[in-house]
PDB file of C-alpha atoms in Angstrom:
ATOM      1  CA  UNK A  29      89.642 104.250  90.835  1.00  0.00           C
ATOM      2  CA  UNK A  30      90.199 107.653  89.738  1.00  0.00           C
ATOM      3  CA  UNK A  31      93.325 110.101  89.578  1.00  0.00           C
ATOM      4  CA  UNK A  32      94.512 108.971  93.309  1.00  0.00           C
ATOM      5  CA  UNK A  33      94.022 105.183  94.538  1.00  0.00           C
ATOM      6  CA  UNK A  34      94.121 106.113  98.565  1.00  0.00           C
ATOM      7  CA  UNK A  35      93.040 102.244  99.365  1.00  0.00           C
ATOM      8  CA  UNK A  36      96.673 101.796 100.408  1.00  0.00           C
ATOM      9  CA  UNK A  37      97.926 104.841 102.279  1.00  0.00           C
ATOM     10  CA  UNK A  38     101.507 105.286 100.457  1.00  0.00           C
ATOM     11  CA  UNK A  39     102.920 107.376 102.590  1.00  0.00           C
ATOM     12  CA  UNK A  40     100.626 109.850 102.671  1.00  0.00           C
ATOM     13  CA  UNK A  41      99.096 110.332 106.042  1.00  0.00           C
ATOM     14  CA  UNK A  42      95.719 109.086 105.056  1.00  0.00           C
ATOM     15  CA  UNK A  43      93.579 106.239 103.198  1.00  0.00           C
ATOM     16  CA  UNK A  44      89.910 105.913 102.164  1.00  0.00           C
ATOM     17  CA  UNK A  45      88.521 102.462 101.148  1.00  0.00           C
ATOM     18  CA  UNK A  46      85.405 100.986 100.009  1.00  0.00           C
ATOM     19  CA  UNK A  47      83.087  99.762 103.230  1.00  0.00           C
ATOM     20  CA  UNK A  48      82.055  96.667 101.393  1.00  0.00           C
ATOM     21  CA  UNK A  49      81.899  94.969 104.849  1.00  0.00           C
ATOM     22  CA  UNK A  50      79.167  97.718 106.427  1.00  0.00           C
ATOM     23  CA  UNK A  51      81.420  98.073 109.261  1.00  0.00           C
ATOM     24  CA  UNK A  52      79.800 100.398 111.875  1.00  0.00           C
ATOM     25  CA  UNK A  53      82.831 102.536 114.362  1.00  0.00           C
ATOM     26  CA  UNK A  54      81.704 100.326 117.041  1.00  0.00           C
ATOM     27  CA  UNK A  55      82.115  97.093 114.721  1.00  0.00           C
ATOM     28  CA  UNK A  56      85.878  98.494 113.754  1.00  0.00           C
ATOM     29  CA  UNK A  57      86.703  99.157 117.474  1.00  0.00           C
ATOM     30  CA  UNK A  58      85.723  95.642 118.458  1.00  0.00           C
ATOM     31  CA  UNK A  59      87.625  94.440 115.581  1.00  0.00           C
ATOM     32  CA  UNK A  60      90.714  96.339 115.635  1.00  0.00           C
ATOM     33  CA  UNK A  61      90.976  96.105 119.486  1.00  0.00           C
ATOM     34  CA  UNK A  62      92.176  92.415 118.997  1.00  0.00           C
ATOM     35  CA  UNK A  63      94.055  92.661 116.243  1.00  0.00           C
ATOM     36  CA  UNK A  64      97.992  93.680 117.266  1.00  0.00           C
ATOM     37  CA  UNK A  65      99.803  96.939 115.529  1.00  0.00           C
ATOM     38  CA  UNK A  66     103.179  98.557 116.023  1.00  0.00           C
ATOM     39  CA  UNK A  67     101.733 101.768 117.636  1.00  0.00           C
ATOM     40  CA  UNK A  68      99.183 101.672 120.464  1.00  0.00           C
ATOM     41  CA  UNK A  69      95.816 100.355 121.203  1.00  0.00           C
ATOM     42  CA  UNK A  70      92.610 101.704 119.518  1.00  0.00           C
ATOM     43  CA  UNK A  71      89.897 103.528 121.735  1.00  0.00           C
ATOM     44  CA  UNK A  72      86.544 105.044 121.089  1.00  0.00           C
ATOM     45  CA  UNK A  73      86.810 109.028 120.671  1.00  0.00           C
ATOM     46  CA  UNK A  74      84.973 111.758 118.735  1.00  0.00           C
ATOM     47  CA  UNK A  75      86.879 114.473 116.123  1.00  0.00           C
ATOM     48  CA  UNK A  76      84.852 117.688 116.496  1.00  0.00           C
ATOM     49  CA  UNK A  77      81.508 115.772 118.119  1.00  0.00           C
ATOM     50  CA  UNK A  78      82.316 112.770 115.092  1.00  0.00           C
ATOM     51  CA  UNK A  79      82.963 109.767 116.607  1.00  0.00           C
ATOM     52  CA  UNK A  80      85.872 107.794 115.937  1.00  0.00           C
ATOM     53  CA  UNK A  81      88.005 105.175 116.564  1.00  0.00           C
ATOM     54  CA  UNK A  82      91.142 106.284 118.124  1.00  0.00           C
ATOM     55  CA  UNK A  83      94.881 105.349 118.893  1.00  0.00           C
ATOM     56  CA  UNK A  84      96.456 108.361 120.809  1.00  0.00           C
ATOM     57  CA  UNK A  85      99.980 109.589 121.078  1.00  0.00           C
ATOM     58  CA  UNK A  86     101.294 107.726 118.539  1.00  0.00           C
ATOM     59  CA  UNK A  87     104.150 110.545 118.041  1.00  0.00           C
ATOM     60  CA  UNK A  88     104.187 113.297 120.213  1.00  0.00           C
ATOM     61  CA  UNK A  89     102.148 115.586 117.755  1.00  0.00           C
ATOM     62  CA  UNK A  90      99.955 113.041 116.053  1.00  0.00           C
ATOM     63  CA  UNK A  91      97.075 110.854 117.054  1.00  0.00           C
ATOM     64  CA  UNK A  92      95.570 108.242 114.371  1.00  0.00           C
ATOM     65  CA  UNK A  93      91.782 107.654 113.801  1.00  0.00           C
ATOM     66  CA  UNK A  94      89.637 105.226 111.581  1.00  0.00           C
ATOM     67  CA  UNK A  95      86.171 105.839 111.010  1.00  0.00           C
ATOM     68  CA  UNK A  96      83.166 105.105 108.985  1.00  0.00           C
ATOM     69  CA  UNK A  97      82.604 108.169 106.389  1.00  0.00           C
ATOM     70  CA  UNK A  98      79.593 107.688 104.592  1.00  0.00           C
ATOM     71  CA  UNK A  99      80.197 104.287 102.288  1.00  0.00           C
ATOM     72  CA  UNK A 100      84.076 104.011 102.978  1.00  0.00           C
ATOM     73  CA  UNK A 101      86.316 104.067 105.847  1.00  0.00           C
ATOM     74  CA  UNK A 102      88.525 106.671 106.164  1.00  0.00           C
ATOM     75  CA  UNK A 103      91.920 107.291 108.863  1.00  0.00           C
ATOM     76  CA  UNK A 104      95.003 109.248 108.308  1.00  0.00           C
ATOM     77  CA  UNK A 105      96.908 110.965 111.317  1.00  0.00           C
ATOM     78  CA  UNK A 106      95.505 114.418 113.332  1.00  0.00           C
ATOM     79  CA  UNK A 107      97.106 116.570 115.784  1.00  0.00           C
ATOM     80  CA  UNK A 108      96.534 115.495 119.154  1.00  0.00           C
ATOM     81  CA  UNK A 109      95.145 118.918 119.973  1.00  0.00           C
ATOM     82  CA  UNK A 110      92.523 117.360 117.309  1.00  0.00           C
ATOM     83  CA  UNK A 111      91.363 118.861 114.187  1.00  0.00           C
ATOM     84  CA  UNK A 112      89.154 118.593 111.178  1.00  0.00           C
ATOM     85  CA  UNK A 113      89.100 115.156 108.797  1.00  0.00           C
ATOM     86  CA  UNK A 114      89.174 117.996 106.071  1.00  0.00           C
ATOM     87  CA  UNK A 115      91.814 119.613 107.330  1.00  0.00           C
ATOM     88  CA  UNK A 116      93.441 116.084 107.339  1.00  0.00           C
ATOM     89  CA  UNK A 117      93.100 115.381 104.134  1.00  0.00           C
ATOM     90  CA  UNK A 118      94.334 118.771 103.060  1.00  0.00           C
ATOM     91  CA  UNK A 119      97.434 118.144 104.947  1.00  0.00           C
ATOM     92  CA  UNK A 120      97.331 114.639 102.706  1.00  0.00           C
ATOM     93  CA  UNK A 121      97.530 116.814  99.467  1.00  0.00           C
ATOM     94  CA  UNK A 122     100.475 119.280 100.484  1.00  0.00           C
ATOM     95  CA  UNK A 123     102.308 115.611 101.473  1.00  0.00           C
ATOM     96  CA  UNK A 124     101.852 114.349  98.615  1.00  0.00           C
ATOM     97  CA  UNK A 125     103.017 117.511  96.454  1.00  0.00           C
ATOM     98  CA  UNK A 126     105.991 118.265  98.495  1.00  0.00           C
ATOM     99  CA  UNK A 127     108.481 117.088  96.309  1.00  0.00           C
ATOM    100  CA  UNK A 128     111.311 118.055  98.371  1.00  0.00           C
ATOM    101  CA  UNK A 129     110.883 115.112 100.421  1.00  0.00           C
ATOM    102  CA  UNK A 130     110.851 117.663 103.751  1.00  0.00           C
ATOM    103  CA  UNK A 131     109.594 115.588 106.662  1.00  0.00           C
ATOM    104  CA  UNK A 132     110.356 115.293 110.138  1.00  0.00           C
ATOM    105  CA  UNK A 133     110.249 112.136 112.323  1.00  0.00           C
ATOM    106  CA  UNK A 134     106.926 112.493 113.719  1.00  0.00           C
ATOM    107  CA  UNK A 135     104.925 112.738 110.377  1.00  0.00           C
ATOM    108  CA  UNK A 136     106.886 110.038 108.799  1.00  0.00           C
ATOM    109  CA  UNK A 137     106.238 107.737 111.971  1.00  0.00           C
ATOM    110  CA  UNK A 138     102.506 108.838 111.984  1.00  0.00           C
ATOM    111  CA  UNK A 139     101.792 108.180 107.859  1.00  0.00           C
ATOM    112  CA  UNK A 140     103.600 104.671 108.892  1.00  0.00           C
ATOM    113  CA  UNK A 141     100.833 103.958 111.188  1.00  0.00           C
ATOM    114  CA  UNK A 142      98.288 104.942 108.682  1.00  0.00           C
ATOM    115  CA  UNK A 143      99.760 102.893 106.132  1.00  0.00           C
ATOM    116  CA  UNK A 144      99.638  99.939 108.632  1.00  0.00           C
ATOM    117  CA  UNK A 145      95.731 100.170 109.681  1.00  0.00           C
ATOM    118  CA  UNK A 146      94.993 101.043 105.982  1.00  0.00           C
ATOM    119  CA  UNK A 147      96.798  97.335 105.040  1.00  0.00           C
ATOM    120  CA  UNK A 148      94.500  95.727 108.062  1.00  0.00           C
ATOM    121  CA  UNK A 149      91.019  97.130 107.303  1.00  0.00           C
ATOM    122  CA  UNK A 150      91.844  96.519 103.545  1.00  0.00           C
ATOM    123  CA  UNK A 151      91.863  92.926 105.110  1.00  0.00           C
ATOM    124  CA  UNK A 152      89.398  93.282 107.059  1.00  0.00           C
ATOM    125  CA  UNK A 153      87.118  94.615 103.901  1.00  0.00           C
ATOM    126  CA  UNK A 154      87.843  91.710 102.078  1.00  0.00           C
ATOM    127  CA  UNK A 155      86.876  88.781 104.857  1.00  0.00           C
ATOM    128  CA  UNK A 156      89.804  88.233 105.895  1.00  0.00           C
ATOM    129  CA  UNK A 157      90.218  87.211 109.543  1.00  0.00           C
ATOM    130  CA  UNK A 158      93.679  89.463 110.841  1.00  0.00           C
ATOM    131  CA  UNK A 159      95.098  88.860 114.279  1.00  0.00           C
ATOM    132  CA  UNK A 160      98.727  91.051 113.521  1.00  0.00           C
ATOM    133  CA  UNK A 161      99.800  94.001 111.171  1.00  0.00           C
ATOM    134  CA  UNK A 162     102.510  92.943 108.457  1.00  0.00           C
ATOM    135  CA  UNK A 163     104.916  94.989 109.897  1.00  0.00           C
ATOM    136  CA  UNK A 164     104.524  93.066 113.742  1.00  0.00           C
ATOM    137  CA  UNK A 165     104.359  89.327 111.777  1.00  0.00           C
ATOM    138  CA  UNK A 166     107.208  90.391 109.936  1.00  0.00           C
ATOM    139  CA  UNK A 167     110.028  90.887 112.548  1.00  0.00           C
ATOM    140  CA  UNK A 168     112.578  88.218 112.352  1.00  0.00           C
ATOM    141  CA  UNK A 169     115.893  89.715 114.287  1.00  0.00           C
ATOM    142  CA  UNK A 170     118.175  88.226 116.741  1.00  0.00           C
ATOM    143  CA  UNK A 171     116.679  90.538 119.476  1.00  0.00           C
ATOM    144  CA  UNK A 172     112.958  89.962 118.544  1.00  0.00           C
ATOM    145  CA  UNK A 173     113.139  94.308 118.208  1.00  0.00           C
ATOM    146  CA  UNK A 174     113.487  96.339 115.123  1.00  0.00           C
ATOM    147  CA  UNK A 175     116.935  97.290 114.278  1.00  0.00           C
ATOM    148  CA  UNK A 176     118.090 101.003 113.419  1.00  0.00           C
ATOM    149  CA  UNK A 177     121.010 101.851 111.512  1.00  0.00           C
ATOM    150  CA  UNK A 178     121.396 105.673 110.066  1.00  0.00           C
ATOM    151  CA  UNK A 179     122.095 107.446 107.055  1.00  0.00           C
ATOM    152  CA  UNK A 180     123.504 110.956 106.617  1.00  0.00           C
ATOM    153  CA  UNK A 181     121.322 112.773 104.029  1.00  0.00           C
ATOM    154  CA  UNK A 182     122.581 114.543 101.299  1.00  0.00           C
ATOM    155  CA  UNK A 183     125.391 112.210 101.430  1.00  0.00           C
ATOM    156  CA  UNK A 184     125.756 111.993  97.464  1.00  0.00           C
ATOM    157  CA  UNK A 185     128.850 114.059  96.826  1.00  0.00           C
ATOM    158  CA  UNK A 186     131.501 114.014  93.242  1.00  0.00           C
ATOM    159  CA  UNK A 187     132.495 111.089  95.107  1.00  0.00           C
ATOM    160  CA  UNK A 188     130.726 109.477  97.654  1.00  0.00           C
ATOM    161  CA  UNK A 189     132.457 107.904 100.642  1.00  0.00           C
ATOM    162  CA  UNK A 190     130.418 107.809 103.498  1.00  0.00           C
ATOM    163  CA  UNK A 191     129.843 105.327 106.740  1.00  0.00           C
ATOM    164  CA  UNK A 192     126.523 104.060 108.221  1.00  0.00           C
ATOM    165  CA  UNK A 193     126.121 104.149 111.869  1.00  0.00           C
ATOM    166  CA  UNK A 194     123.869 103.037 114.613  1.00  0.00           C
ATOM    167  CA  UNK A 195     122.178 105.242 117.084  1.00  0.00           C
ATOM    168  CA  UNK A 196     125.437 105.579 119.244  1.00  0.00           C
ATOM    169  CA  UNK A 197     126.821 106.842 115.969  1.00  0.00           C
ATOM    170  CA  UNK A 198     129.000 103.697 115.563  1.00  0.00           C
ATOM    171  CA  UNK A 199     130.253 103.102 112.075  1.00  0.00           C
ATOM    172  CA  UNK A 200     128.592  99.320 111.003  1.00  0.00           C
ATOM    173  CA  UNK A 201     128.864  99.797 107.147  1.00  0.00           C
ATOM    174  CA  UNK A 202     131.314 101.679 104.715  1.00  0.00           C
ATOM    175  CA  UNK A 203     130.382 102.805 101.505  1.00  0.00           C
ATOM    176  CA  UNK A 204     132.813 103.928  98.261  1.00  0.00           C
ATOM    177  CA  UNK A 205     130.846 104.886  95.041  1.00  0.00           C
ATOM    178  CA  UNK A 206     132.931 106.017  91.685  1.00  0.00           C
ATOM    179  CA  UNK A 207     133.265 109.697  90.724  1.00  0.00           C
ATOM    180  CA  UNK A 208     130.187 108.394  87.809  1.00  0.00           C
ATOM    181  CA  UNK A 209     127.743 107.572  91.124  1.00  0.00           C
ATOM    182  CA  UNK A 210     127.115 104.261  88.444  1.00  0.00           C
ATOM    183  CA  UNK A 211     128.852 102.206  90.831  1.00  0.00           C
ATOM    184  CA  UNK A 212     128.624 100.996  94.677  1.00  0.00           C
ATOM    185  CA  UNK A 213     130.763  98.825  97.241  1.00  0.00           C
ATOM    186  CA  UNK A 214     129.484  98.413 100.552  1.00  0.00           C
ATOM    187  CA  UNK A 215     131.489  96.710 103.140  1.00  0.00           C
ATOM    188  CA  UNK A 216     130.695  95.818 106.918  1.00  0.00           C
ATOM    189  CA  UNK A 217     132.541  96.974 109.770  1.00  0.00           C
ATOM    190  CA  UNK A 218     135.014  94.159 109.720  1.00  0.00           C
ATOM    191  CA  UNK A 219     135.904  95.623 106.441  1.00  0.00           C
ATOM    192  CA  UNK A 220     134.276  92.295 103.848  1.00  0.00           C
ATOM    193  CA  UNK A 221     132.376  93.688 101.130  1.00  0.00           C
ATOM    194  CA  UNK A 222     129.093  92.788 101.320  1.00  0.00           C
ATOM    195  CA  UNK A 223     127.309  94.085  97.988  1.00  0.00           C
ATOM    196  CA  UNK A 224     127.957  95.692  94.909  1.00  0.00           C
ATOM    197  CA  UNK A 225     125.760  98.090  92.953  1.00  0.00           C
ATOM    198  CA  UNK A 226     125.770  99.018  89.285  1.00  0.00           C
ATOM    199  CA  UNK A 227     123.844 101.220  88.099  1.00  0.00           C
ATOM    200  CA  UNK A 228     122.481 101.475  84.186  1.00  0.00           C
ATOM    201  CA  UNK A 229     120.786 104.388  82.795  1.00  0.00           C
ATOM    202  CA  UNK A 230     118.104 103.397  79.850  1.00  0.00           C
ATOM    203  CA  UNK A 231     116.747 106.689  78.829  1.00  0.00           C
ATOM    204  CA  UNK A 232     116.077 108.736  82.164  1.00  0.00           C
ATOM    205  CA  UNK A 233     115.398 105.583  83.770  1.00  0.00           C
ATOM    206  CA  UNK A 234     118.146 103.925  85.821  1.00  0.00           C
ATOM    207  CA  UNK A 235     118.208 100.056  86.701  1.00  0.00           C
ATOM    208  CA  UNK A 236     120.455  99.194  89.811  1.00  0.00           C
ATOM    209  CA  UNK A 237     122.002  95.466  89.681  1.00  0.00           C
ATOM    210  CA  UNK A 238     122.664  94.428  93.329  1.00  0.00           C
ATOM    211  CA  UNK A 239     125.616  92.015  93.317  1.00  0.00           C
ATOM    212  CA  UNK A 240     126.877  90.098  96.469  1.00  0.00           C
ATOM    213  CA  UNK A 241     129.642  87.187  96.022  1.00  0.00           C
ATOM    214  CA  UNK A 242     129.939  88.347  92.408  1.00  0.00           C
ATOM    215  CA  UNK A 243     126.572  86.966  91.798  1.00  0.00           C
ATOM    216  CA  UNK A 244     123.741  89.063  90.951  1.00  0.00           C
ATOM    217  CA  UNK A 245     120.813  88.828  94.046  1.00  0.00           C
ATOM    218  CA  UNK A 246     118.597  91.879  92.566  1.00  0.00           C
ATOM    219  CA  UNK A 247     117.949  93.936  89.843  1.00  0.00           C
ATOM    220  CA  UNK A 248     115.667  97.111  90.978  1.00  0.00           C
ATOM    221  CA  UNK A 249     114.734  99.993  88.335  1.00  0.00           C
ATOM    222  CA  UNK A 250     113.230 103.243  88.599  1.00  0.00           C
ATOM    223  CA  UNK A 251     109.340 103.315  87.606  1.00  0.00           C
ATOM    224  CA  UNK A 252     108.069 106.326  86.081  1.00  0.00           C
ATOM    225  CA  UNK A 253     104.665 107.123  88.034  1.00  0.00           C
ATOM    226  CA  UNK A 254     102.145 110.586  87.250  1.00  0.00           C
ATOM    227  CA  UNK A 255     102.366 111.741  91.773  1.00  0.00           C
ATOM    228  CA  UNK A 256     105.835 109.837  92.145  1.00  0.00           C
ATOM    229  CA  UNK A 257     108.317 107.800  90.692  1.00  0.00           C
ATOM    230  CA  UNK A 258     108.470 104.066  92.350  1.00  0.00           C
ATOM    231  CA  UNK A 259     111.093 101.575  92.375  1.00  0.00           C
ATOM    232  CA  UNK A 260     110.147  97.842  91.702  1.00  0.00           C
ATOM    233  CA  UNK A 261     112.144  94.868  91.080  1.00  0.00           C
ATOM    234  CA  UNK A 262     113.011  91.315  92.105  1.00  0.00           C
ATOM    235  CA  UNK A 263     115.553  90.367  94.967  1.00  0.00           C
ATOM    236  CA  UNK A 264     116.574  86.850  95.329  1.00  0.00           C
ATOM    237  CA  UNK A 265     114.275  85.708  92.992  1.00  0.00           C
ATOM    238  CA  UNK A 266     111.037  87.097  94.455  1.00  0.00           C
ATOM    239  CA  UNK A 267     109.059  90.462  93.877  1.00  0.00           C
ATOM    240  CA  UNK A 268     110.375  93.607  95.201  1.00  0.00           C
ATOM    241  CA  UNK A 269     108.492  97.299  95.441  1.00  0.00           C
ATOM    242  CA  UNK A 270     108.868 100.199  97.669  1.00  0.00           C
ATOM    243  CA  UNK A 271     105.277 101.061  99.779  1.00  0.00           C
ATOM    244  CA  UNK A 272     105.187 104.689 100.750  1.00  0.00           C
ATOM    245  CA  UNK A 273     106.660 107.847  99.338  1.00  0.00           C
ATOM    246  CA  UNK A 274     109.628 106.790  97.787  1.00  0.00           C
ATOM    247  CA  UNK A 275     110.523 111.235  96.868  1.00  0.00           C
ATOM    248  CA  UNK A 276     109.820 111.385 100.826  1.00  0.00           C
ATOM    249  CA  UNK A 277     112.093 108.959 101.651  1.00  0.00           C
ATOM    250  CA  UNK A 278     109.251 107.225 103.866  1.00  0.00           C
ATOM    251  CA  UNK A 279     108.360 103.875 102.663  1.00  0.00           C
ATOM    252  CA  UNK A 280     108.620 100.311 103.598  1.00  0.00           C
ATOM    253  CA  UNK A 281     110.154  97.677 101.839  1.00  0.00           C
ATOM    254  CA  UNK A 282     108.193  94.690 100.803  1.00  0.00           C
ATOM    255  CA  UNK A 283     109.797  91.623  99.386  1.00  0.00           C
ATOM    256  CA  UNK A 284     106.625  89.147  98.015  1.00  0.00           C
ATOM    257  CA  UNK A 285     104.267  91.153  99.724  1.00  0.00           C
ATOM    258  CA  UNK A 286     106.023  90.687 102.901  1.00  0.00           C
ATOM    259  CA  UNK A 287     107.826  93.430 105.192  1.00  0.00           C
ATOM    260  CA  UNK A 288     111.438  93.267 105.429  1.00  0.00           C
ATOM    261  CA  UNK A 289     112.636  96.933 106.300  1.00  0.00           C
ATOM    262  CA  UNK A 290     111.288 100.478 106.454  1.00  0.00           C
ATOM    263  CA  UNK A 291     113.582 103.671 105.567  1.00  0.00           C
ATOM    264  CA  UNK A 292     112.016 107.345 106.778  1.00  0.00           C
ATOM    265  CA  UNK A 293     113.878 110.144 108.459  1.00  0.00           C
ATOM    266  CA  UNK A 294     114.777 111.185 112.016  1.00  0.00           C
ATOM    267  CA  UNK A 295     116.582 113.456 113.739  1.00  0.00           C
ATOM    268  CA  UNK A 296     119.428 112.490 116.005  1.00  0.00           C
ATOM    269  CA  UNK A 297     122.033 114.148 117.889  1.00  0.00           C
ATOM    270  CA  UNK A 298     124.805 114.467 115.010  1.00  0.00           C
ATOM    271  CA  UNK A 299     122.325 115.395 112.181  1.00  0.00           C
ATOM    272  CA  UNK A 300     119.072 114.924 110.540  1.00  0.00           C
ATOM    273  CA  UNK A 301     119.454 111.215 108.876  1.00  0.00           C
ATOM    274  CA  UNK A 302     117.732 108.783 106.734  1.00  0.00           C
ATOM    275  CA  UNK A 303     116.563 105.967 109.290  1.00  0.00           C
ATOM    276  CA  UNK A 304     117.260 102.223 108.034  1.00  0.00           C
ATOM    277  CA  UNK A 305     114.969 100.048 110.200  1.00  0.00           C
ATOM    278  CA  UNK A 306     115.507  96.235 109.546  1.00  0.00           C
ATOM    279  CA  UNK A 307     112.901  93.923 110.194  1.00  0.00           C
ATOM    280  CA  UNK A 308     114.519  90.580 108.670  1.00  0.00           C
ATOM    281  CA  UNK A 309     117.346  90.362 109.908  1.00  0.00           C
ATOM    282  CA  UNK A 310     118.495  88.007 107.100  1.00  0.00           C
ATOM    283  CA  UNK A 311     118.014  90.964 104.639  1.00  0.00           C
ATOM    284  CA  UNK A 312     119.981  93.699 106.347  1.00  0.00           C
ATOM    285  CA  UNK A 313     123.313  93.707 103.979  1.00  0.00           C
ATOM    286  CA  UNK A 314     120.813  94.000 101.164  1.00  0.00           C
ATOM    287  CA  UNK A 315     118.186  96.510 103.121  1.00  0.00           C
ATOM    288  CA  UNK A 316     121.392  98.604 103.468  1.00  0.00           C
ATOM    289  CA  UNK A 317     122.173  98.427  99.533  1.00  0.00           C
ATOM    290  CA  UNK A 318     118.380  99.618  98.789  1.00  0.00           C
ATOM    291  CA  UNK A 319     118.706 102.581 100.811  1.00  0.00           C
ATOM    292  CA  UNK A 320     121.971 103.773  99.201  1.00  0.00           C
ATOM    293  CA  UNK A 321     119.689 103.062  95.626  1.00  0.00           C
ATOM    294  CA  UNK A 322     116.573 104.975  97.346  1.00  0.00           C
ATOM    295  CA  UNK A 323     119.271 107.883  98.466  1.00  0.00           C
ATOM    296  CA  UNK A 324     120.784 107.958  94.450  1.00  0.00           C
ATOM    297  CA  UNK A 325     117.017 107.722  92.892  1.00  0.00           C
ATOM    298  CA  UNK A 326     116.080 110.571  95.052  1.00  0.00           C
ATOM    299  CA  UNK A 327     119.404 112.860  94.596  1.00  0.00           C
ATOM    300  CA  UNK A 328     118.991 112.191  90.415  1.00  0.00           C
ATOM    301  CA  UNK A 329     115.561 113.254  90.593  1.00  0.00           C
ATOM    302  CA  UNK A 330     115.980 116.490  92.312  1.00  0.00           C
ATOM    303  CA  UNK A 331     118.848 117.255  90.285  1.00  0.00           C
TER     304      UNK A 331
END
């Protein structure tokens, strides 16, 4: 597998994986055409006289492509003006070395995308027939549409106290952490507390026990890793990790392999914030809880 495994994307803008299938471009654009994604629809198109499968615009600066590269498939995001695959993959490497996290929307959005087709032709590699992404199957909200919530970065002060808005910068959550940043309450608008989080250090490693009703729901800890650190776990019972770049604060959030939120940045008209997107709606109190863990892993690390 080697230094890097790039079969899964995570977060990095770009994903290579074994053609095991001897897909040809036109194969994957017949293929993928059919098969429904979160950002666009795939068309036949050339990088520098190479052809390639296409989806345009998906941000305003980057385009994503898939194509056939010798025995593997490769796709990670380009400029729309359109530029070199090795250029692409050197902007892979300085993403995944910039440990400061610094990202703005449009990259995080576009790696998102990548991540997504690299889960489908993974799929598709192994025989598996795929009509839908994860992240399209997975939405399960009262309005059928993902649902935003935001985060002020750099929130974590001697003592945090901050609130969590929506996009009309209405307050929806509180949140009141000790002067120790070991401990967590997290209440909803109406003012109920809604989760609890303790955290334990074991060596340099914190765990984070999330507790709702006074009963423990999940128990997350920090997992040391040679590019990045990761954060795995169980919640309600079932297996929980982070997919993405957790340092970049850019990942989704899978629960039993399944997609139940995404956190990445964005700018809005009050500040630059960390972006809570829920996708199951029956996991937003505790979606909100894992990005105020994500937010602590992150500010203990750089410091």
């Amino acid at each position: 597998m080697g230094l890097f495994d790039m079969s899964k994307g995570n977060g990095v803008g770009f994903a290579k994986i074994k053609n095991t299938q001897n897909f040809t471009n036109e194969d994957l654009l017949d293929k993928l055409s059919v098969i429904k994604v979160s950002f666009g629809e795939p068309q036949m198109g050339d990088i520098k006289g190479t052809q390639s499968v296409m989806y345009k615009k998906v941000t305003e600066k980057f385009d994503v492509f898939v194509r056939v590269d010798g025995k593997n498939v490769i796709m990670g995001k380009i400029g729309t003006d359109g530029v070199s695959s090795v250029a692409t993959a050197m902007s892979m490497m300085v993403d995944m070395f910039a440990f400061d996290g610094a990202k703005d929307e449009g990259t995080s959005s576009a790696d998102r995308a990548v991540d997504e087709l690299a889960e489908i032709i993974k799929k598709l590699e192994d025989g598996e027939e795929v009509k839908e992404s994860g992240v399209t199957s997975s939405v399960n909200t009262s309005t059928g549409d993902i649902i935003a919530f935001y985060m002020d970065q750099k929130i974590l002060s001697i003592n945090p106290k901050f609130d969590i808005y929506t996009e009309k910068h209405e307050p929806m959550y509180h949140v009141d952490g000790n002067i120790t940043r070991l401990n967590f309450k997290i209440k909803n608008k109406d003012g109920l507390e809604v989760a609890e989080i303790k955290k334990k250090l074991i060596a340099v490693l914190p765990e984070y026990t999330i507790l709702q009703n006074g009963s423990e729901t999940g128990k997350l800890k920090k997992k040391f890793k040679l590019t990045s650190p990761e954060l795995v776990g169980t919640l309600n019972g079932l297996e929980f990790k982070l997919q993405g770049d957790l340092m970049g604060f850019n990942f989704d959030v899978l629960l039993d392999g399944k997609s139940i939120g995404r956190v990445d940045t964005a700018q809005t008209i009050w500040a630059d914030c960390y972006r809570i997107q829920i996708i199951d709606e029956s996991y937003q109190d505790l979606l909100i809880a894992i990005a105020v863990i994500c937010d602590n892993v992150v500010d203990s690390s750089n410091s």
